[in-house]
Structure formats: structure tokens, C-alpha cells
mmCIF file of C-alpha atoms and ligand atoms in Angstrom:
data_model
loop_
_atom_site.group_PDB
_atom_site.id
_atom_site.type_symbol
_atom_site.label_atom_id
_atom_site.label_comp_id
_atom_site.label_asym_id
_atom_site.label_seq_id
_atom_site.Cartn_x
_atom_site.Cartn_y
_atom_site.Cartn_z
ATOM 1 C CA UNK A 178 20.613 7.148 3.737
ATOM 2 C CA UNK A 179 20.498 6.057 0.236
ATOM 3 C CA UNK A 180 22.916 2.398 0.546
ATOM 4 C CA UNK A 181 24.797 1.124 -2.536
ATOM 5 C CA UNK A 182 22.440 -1.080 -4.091
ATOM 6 C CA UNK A 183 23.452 -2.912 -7.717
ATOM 7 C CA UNK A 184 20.304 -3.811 -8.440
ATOM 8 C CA UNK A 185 18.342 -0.811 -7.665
ATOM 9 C CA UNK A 186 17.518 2.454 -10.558
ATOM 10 C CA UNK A 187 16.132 5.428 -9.032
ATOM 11 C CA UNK A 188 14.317 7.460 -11.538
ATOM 12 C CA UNK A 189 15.927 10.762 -12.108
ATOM 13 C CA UNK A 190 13.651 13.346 -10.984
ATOM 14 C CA UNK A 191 13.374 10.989 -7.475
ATOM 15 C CA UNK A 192 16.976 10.915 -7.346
ATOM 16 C CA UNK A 193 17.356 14.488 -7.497
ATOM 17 C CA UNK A 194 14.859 14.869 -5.033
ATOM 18 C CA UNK A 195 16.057 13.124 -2.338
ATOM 19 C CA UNK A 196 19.320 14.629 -2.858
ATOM 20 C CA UNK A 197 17.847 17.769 -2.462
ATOM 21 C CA UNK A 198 15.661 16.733 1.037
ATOM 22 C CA UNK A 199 12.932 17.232 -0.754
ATOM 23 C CA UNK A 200 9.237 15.379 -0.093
ATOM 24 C CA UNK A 201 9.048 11.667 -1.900
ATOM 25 C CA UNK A 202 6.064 9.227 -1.971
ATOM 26 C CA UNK A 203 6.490 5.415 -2.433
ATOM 27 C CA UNK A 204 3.824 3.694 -4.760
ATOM 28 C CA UNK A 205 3.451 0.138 -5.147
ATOM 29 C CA UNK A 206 2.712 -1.709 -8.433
ATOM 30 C CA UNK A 207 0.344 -4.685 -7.220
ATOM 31 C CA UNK A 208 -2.378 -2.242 -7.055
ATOM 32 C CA UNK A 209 -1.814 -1.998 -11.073
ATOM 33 C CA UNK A 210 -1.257 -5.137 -12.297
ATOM 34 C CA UNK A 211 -3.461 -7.321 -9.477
ATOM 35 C CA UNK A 212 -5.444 -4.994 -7.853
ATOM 36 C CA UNK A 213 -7.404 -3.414 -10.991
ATOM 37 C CA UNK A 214 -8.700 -3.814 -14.056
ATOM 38 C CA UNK A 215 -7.455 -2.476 -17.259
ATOM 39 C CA UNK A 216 -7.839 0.726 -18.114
ATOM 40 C CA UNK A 217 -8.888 1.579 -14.923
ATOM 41 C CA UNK A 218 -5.893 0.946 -13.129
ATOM 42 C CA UNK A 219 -3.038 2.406 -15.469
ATOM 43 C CA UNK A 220 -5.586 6.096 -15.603
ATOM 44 C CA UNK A 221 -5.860 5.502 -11.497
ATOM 45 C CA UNK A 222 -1.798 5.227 -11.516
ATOM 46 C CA UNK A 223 -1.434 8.454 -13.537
ATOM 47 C CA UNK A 224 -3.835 10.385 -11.644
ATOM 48 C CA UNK A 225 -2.090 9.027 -7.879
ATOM 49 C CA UNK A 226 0.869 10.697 -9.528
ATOM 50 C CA UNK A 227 -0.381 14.121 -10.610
ATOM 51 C CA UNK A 228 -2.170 14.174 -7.432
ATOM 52 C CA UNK A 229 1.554 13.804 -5.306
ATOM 53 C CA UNK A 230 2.990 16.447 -7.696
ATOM 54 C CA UNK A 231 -0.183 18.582 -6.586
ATOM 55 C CA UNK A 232 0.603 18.295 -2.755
ATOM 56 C CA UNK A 233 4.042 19.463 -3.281
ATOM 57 C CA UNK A 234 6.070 15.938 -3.459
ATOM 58 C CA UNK A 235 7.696 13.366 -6.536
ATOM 59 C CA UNK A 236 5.778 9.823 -6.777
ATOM 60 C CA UNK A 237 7.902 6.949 -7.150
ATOM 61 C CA UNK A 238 5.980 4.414 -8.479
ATOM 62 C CA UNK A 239 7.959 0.872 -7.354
ATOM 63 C CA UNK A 240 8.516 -2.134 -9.281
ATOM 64 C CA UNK A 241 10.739 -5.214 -10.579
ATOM 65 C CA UNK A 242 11.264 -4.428 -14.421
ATOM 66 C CA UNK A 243 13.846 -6.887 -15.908
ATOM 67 C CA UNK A 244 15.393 -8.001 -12.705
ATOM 68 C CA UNK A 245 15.851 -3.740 -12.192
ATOM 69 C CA UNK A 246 14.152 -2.402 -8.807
ATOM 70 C CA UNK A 247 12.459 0.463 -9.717
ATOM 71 C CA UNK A 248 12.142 3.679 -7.310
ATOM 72 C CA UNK A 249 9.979 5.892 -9.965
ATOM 73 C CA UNK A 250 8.587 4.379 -13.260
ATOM 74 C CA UNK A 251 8.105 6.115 -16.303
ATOM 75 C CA UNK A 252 4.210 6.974 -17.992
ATOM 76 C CA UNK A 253 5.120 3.713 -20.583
ATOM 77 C CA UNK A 254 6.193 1.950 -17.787
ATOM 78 C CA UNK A 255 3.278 1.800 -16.074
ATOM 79 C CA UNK A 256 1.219 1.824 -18.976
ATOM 80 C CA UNK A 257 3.352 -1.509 -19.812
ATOM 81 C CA UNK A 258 2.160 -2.823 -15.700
ATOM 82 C CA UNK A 259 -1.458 -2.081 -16.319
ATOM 83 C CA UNK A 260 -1.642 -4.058 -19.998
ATOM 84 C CA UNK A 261 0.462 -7.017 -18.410
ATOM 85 C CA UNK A 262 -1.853 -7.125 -15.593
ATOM 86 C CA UNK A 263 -2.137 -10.089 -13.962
ATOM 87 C CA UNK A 264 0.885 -11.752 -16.053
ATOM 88 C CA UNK A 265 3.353 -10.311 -14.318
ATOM 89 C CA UNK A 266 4.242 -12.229 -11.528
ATOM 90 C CA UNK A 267 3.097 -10.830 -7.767
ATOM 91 C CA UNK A 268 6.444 -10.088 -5.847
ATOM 92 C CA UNK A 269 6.958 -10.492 -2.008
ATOM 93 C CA UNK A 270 10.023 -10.304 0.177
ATOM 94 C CA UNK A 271 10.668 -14.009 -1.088
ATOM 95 C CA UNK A 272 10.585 -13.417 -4.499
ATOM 96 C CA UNK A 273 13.349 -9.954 -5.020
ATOM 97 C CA UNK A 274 16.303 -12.010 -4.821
ATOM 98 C CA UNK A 275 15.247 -14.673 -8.139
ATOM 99 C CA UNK A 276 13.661 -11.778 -9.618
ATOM 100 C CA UNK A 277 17.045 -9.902 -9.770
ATOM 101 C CA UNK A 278 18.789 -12.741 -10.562
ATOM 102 C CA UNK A 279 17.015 -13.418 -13.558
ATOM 103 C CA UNK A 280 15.751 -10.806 -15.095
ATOM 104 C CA UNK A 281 12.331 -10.732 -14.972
ATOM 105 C CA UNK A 282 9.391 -8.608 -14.017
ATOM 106 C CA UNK A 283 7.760 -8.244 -10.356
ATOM 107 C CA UNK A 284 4.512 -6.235 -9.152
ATOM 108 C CA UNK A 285 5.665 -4.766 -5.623
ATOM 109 C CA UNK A 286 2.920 -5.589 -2.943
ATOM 110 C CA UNK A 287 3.230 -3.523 0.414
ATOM 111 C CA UNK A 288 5.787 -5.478 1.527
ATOM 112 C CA UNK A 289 8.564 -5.124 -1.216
ATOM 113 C CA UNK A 290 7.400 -1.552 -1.878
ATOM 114 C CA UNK A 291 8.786 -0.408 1.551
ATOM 115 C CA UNK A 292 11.727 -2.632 1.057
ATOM 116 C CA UNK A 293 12.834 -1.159 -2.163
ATOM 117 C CA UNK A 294 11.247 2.450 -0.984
ATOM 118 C CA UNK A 295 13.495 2.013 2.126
ATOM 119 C CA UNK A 296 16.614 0.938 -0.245
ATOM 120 C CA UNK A 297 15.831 3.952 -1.977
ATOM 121 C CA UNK A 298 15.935 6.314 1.128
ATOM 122 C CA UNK A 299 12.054 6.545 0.666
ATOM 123 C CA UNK A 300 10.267 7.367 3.808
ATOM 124 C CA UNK A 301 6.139 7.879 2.997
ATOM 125 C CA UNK A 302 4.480 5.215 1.060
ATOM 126 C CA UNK A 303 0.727 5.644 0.062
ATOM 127 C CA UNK A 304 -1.472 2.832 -0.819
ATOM 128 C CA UNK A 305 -4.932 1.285 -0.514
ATOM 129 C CA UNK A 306 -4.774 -1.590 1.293
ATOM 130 C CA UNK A 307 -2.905 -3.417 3.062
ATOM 131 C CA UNK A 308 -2.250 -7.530 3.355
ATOM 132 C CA UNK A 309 -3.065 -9.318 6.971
ATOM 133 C CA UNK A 310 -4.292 -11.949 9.356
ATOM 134 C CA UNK A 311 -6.919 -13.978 7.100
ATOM 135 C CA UNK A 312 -10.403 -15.102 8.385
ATOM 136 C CA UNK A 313 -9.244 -18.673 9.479
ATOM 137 C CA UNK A 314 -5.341 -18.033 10.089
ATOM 138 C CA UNK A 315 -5.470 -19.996 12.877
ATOM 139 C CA UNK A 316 -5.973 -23.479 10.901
ATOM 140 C CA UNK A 317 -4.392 -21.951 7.777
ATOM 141 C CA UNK A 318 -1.600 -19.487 8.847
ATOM 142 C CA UNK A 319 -2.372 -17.069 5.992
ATOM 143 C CA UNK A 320 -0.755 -14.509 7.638
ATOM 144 C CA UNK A 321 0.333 -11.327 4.876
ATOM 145 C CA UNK A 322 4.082 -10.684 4.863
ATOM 146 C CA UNK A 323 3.130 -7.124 4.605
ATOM 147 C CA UNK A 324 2.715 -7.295 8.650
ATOM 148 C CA UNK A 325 5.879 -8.396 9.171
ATOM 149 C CA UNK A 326 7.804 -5.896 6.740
ATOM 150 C CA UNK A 327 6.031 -3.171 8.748
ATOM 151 C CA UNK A 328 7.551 -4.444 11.839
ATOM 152 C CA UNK A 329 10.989 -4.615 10.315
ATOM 153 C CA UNK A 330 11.201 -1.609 7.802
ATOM 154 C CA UNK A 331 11.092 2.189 8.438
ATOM 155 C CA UNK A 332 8.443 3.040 6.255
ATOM 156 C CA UNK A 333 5.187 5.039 6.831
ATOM 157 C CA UNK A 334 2.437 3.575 5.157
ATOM 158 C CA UNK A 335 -0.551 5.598 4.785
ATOM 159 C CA UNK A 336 -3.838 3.328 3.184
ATOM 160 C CA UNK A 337 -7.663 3.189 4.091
ATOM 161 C CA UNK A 338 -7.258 0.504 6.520
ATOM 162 C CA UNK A 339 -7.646 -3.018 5.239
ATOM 163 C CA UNK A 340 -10.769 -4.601 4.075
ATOM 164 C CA UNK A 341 -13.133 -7.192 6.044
ATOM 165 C CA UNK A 342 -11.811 -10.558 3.807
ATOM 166 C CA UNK A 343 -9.400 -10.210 6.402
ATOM 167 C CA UNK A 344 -9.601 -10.518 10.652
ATOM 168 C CA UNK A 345 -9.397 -7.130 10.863
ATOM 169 C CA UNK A 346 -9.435 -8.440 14.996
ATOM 170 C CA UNK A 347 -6.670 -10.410 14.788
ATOM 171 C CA UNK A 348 -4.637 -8.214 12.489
ATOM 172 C CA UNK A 349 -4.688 -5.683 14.996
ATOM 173 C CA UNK A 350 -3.462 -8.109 17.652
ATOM 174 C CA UNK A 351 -0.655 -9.109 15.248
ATOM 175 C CA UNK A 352 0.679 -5.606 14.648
ATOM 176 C CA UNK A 353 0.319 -5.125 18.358
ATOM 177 C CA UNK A 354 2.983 -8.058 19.114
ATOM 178 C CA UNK A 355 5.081 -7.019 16.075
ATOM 179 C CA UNK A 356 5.309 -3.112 17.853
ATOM 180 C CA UNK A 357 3.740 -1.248 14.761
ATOM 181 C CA UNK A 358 1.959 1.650 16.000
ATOM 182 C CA UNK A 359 -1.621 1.468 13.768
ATOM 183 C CA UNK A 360 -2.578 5.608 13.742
ATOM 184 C CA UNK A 361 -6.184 6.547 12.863
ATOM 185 C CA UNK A 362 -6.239 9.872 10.558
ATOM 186 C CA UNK A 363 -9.337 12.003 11.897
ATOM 187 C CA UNK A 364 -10.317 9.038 13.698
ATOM 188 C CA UNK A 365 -10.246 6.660 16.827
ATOM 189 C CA UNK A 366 -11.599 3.746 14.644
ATOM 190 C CA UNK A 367 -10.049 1.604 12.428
ATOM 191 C CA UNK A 368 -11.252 2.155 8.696
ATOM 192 C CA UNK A 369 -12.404 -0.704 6.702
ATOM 193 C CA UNK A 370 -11.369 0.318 3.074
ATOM 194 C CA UNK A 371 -14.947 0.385 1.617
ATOM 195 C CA UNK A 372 -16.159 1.820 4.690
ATOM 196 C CA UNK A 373 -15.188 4.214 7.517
ATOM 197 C CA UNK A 374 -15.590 2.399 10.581
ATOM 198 C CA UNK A 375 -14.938 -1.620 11.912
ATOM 199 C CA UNK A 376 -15.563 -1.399 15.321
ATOM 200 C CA UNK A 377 -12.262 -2.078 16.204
ATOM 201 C CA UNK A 378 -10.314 1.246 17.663
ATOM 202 C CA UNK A 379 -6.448 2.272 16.271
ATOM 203 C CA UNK A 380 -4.166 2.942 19.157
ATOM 204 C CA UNK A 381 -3.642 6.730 18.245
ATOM 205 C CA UNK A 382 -5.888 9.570 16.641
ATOM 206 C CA UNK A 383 -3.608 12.123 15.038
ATOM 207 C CA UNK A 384 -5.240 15.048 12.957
ATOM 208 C CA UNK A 385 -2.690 16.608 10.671
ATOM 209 C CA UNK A 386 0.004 15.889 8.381
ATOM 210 C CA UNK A 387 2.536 17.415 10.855
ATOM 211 C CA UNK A 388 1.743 15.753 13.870
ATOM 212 C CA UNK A 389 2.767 12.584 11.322
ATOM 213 C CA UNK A 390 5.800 13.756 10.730
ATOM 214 C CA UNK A 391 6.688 14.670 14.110
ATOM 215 C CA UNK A 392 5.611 10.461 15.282
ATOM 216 C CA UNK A 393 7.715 9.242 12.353
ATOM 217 C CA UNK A 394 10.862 11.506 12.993
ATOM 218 C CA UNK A 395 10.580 10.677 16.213
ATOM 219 C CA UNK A 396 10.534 6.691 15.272
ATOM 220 C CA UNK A 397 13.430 7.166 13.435
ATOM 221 C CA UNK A 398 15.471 9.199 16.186
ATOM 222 C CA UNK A 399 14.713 6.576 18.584
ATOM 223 C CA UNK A 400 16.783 4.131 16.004
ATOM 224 C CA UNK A 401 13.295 1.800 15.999
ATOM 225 C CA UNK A 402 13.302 -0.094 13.180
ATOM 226 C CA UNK A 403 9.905 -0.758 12.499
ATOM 227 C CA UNK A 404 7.362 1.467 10.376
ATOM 228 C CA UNK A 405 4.153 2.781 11.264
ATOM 229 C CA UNK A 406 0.799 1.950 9.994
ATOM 230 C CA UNK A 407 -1.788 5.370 9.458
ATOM 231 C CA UNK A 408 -5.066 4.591 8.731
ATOM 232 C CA UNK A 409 -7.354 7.280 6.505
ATOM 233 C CA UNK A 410 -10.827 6.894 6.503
ATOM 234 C CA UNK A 411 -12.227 6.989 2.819
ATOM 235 C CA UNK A 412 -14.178 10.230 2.110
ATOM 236 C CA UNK A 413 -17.745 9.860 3.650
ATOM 237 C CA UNK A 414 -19.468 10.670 0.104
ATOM 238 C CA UNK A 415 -17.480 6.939 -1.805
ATOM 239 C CA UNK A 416 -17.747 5.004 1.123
ATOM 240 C CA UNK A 417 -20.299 1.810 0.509
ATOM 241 C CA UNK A 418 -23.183 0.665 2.470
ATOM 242 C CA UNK A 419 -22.187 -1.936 4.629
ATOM 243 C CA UNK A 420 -24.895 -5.088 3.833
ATOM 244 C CA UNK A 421 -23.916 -4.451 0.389
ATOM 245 C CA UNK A 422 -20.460 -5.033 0.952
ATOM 246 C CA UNK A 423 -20.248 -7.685 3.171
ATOM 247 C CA UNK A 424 -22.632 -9.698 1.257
ATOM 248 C CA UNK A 425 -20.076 -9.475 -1.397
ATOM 249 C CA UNK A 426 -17.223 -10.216 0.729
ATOM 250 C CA UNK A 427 -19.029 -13.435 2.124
ATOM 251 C CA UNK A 428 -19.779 -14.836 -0.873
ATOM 252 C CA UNK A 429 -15.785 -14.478 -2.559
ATOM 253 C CA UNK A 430 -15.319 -16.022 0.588
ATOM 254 C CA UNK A 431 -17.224 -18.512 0.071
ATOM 255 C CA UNK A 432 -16.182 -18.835 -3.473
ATOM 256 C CA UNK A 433 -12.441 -18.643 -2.482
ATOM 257 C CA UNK A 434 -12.845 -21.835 -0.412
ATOM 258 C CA UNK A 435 -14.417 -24.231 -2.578
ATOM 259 C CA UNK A 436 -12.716 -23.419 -5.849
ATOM 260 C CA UNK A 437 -9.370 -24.388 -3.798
ATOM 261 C CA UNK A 438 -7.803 -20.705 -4.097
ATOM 262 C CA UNK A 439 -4.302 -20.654 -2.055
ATOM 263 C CA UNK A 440 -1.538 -18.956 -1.239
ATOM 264 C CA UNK A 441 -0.757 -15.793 -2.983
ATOM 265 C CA UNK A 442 -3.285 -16.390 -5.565
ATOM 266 C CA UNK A 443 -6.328 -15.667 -2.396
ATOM 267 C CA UNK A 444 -5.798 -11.737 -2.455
ATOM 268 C CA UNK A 445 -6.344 -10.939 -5.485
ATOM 269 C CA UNK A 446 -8.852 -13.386 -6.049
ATOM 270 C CA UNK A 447 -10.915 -12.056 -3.275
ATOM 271 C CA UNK A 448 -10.124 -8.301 -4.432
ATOM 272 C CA UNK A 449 -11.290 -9.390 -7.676
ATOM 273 C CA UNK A 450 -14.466 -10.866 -6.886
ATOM 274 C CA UNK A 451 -15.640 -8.484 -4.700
ATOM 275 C CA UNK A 452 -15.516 -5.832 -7.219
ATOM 276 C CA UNK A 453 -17.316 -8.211 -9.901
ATOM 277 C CA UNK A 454 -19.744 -8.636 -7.483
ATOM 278 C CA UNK A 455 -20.359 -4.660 -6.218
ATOM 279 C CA UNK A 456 -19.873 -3.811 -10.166
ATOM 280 C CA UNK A 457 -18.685 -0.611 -10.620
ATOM 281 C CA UNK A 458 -19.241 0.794 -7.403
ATOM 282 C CA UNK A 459 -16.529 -0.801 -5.504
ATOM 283 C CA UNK A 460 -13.596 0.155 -7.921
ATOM 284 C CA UNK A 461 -14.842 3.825 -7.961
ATOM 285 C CA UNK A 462 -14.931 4.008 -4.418
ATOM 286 C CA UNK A 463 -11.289 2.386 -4.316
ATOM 287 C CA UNK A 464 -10.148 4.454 -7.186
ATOM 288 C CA UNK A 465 -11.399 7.756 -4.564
ATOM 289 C CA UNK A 466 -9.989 5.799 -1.313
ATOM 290 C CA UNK A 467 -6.055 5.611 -3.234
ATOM 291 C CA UNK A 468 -6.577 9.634 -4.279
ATOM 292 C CA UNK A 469 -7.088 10.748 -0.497
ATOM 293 C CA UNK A 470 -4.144 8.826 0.749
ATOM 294 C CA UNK A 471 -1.955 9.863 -2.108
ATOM 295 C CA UNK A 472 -2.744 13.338 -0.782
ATOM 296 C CA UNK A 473 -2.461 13.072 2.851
ATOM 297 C CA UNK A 474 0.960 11.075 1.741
ATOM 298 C CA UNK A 475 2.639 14.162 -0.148
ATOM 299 C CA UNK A 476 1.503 16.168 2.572
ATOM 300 C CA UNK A 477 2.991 14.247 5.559
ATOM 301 C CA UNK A 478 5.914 13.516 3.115
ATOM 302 C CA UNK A 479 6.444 17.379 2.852
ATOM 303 C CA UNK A 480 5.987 17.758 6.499
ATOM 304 C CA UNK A 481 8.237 14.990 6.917
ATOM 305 C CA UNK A 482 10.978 17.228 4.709
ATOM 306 C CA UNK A 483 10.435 20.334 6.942
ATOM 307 C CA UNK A 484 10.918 18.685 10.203
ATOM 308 C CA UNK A 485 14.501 16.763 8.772
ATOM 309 C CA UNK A 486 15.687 20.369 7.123
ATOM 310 C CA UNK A 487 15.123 21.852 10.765
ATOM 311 C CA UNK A 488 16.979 19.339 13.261
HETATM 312 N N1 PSU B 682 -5.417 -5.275 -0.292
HETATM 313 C C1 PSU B 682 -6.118 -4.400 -1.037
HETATM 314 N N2 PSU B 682 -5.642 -4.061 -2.248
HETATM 315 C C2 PSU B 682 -4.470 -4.597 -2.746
HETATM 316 C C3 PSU B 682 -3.733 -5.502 -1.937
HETATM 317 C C4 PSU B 682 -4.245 -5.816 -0.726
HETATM 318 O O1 PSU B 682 -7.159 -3.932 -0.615
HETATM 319 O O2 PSU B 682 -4.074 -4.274 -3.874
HETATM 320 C C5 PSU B 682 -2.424 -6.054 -2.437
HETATM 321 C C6 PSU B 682 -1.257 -5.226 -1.897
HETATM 322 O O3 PSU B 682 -0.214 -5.224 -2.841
HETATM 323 C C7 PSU B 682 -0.853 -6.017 -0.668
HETATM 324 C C8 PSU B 682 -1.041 -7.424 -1.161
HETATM 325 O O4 PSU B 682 0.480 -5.784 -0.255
HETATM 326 O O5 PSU B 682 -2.237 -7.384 -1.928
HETATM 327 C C9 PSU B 682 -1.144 -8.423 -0.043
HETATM 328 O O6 PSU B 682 -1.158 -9.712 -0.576
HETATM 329 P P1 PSU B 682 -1.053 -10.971 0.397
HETATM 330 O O7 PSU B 682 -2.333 -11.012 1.167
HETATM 331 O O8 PSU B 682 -0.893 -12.137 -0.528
HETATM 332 O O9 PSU B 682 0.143 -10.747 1.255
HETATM 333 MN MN1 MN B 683 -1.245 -14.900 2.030
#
């Protein structure tokens, strides 16, 4: 499982984990640096931890320190991701290779979370959300590379679904093509982040942690190389009201477009602005949508652990 890998430092207590076949989650580090403000996000990073060590597993939180990939940071570590913020540049499948061979510091999106989660022998990764077809793709193929990592990478990614900046239509229609099975956790529709429901359906329901497992060990045994994609609703009681929501979401939009935002740079300027514009609201109910999945994560992970320990 684990492959020699020069560049890679698994953190200790990971490490001996995984030598041990016991239950690991993959965190990424875009969610810290890009995807919240500070304080908010280092005290949300802490707290996805505890919460893993609660259900029974060892976080790895992922990153680029130094040209170093990262399976498990330290507290100062991440403490050190949250202050930088923004600064520290966003790293995708493109940028690993310059990263490692000079030195410097990368925030993991999906994308090179499962790739260095994967390098590590990582199987569960919980998030938020997750990059995909933009509104508009088809004139400006903004297409995430976090679509096509799932279609390449064994991974299970557990997050709330992805929010409505994107075509959450045509992002289902790309995962289709790429063979990434999109699972709906206690439900038969796709979740929206802020809110439960899209409209659109997932192409399974599955209703416990081991009935994960036993699709993802059976993923692997069939030597697919792909991940899988599970959806989890965010609790009923943080989830917003949909006007107020997509108001806000039109408008970044909107904003997005005429200030000339491109490229990597549109994510987290969306994210951004639609939390300025919901105030507080929308980072506490993000802050409550990571939690759940970091605890349906440890327990699938665990699952995950039981299944491989009896074949
Ligand atoms: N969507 C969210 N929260 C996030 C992200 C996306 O709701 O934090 C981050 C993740 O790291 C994701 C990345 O992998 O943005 C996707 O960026 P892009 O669209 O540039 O591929
Ligand atoms: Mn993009």
C-alpha cells in the first residue's frame, strides 16, 4: 500500500496507524487557508480533528510545507496554515511537482488531498465541498480538477455536496462520464452544502457507515481505479433558507464576472463573498456541515478497517 515516496512525511501517530490497519481520515488544507477566515478556520481545524479521534480514527490533516507533503500536521502547523491564510499559495495536481522542487508551501484542495492521502495509503477523506462544472463551463471550460482526480484516485470523499456557484446539473453529468459513483448519505437527493436538497437525485442512497465500506472495498477489489463521491446532507437545524442563499450566490456571481475574477482565484472568491454577504450565518452553518462529515468519515473509515482485517 504505502509506495516509496521521497517527498512525502507521514506524521507519526498516522504512520503507526496504518501500520497497524487501523481507521485514518484525510483532511485537506484549502479549507484553512482559502476557505475560512482567521480564527475561525484554525479552531474549525482543531475541532475536525478531536471530532475523528472521537469516532474512533487518526486525522491527517494534508498539506505542502517546505516542498514536504504532509499526511498529518501538527497543532502549530495548522495554526501556521490558518495565520498564512490566503498567502500560501492554492495547490492542485499541477502545482505538487514545483512545489517539491522548491521548497515552498501548498494548501491541498480536494484534488491533491486524495493524491497525497492515496500516496499515503489513505483511504477516507472528509471535507466540505467539493470543486466542479462552473455555471458557464461551456464558453469558459472552468471545469474543477477535483472531478477528474476522483475519477483517477481511490479515495472516498465524504462532503455536503457542492454548493449552487457551481452547475450542480452538469457536474453530475461530468462525474457520470468520468464513472464516479456520487452516493447520497440518508438521501436520494443531492445536497447543496448550505442546504439539503438540489433537485437533482445521487445515483445511490446508502444509510450506514458499513454499507460504505462494503461499496468502497468492493471498488477496490474490483482493481477500479477511481474514487467515490458520498454526499451528507448538512444537519436539518444549520441548513440556510434557500432565497437567502441564492440571493447571495447570484450576486458573487455577479460580482465574480465583472471584477474579471479567473482561474483559480474564482473559488475562493465566490466562497468568500458569499459568506460576507450571509454574515455569520453561512460560516457557522459550514463550520457544522465539515463536523458531520468528519464524523460519518471516522466512522466509515473504521468500518472500512473492520471489513480489510476480515477478508
Ligand atoms: N468548495 C467549497 N469549499 C472549499 C472548496 C470548494 O465549498 O473550500 C475548495 C476545495 O479545496 C476544493 C477547491 O478542492 O476549493 C476547488 O477549487 P477549484 O474550483 O479552483 O478547483
Ligand atoms: Mn477552476
Amino acid at each position: 500500500m504505502m509506495i516509496d515516496n521521497t517527498y512525502l512525511d507521514v506524521k507519526p501517530d498516522v504512520a503507526q496507524a496504518l501500520a497497524e490497519g487501523k481507521p485514518v481520515v484525510a483532511l485537506e488544507s484549502t479549507i484553512i487557508s482559502h476557505g475560512m477566515p482567521y480564527p475561525q478556520n484554525v479552531q474549525t481545524a482543531l475541532n475536525v480533528e478531536r471530532i475523528i479521534r472521537e469516532n474512533g480514527a487518526v486525522p491527517a490533516t494534508i498539506a505542502v510545507i517546505g516542498g514536504r507533503l504532509k499526511a498529518g500536521l501538527t497543532e502549530e502547523e495548522i495554526e501556521y496554515f490558518g495565520k498564512k491564510g490566503t498567502a500560501i499559495r492554492k495547490a492542485s495536481r499541477r502545482d505538487l511537482a514545483m512545489l517539491c522542487a522548491r521548497g515552498e508551501d501548498g494548501a491541498t484542495t480536494v484534488t491533491t488531498t486524495m493524491m497525497i492521502a492515496h500516496m499515503a495509503g489513505i483511504s477516507i477523506f472528509a471535507t466540505g465541498g467539493i470543486g466542479g462544472v462552473h455555471r458557464g463551463a461551456e464558453t469558459t471550460m472552468d471545469i474543477s480538477a477535483d472531478l477528474e482526480e476522483l475519477a483517477q484516485t481511490p479515495v472516498m470523499v465524504i462532503c455536503a455536496g457542492a454548493k449552487a456557484i457551481l452547475d450542480l446539473g452538469l457536474t453530475l453529468e461530468y462525474l457520470e462520464t468520468k464513472g464516479v459513483p456520487v452516493i447520497g448519505y440518508g438521501t436520494e437527493e443531492l445536497p447543496a452544502f448550505y442546504t439539503r436538497t438540489s433537485g437533482l437525485k445521487v445515483d445511490y442512497r446508502v444509510d450506514s457507515p458499513e454499507e460504505l465500506a462494503a461499496a468502497f472495498r468492493a471498488s477496490k477489489a474490483l482493481g477500479l481505479r477511481g474514487g467515490m463521491l458520498v454526499t451528507n446532507p448538512i444537519p436539518q437545524e444549520y441548513a440556510m433558507p434557500l432565497d437567502t442563499i441564492n440571493a447571495a450566490i447570484d450576486q458573487a456571481l455577479a460580482e465574480c464576472s465583472t471584477q474579471g475574477i479567473h482561474g483559480k482565484e474564482i473559488t475562493p472568491f465566490l466562497l468568500a463573498r458569499v459568506a460576507e454577504l450571509t454574515g455569520g450565518d453561512s460560516l457557522a452553518s459550514n463550520i457544522r456541515l465539515v463536523y458531520n462529515n468528519a464524523a460519518l468519515a471516522a466512522r466509515t473509515a473504521a468500518a472500512f478497517c473492520r471489513r480489510e482485517a476480515a477478508n
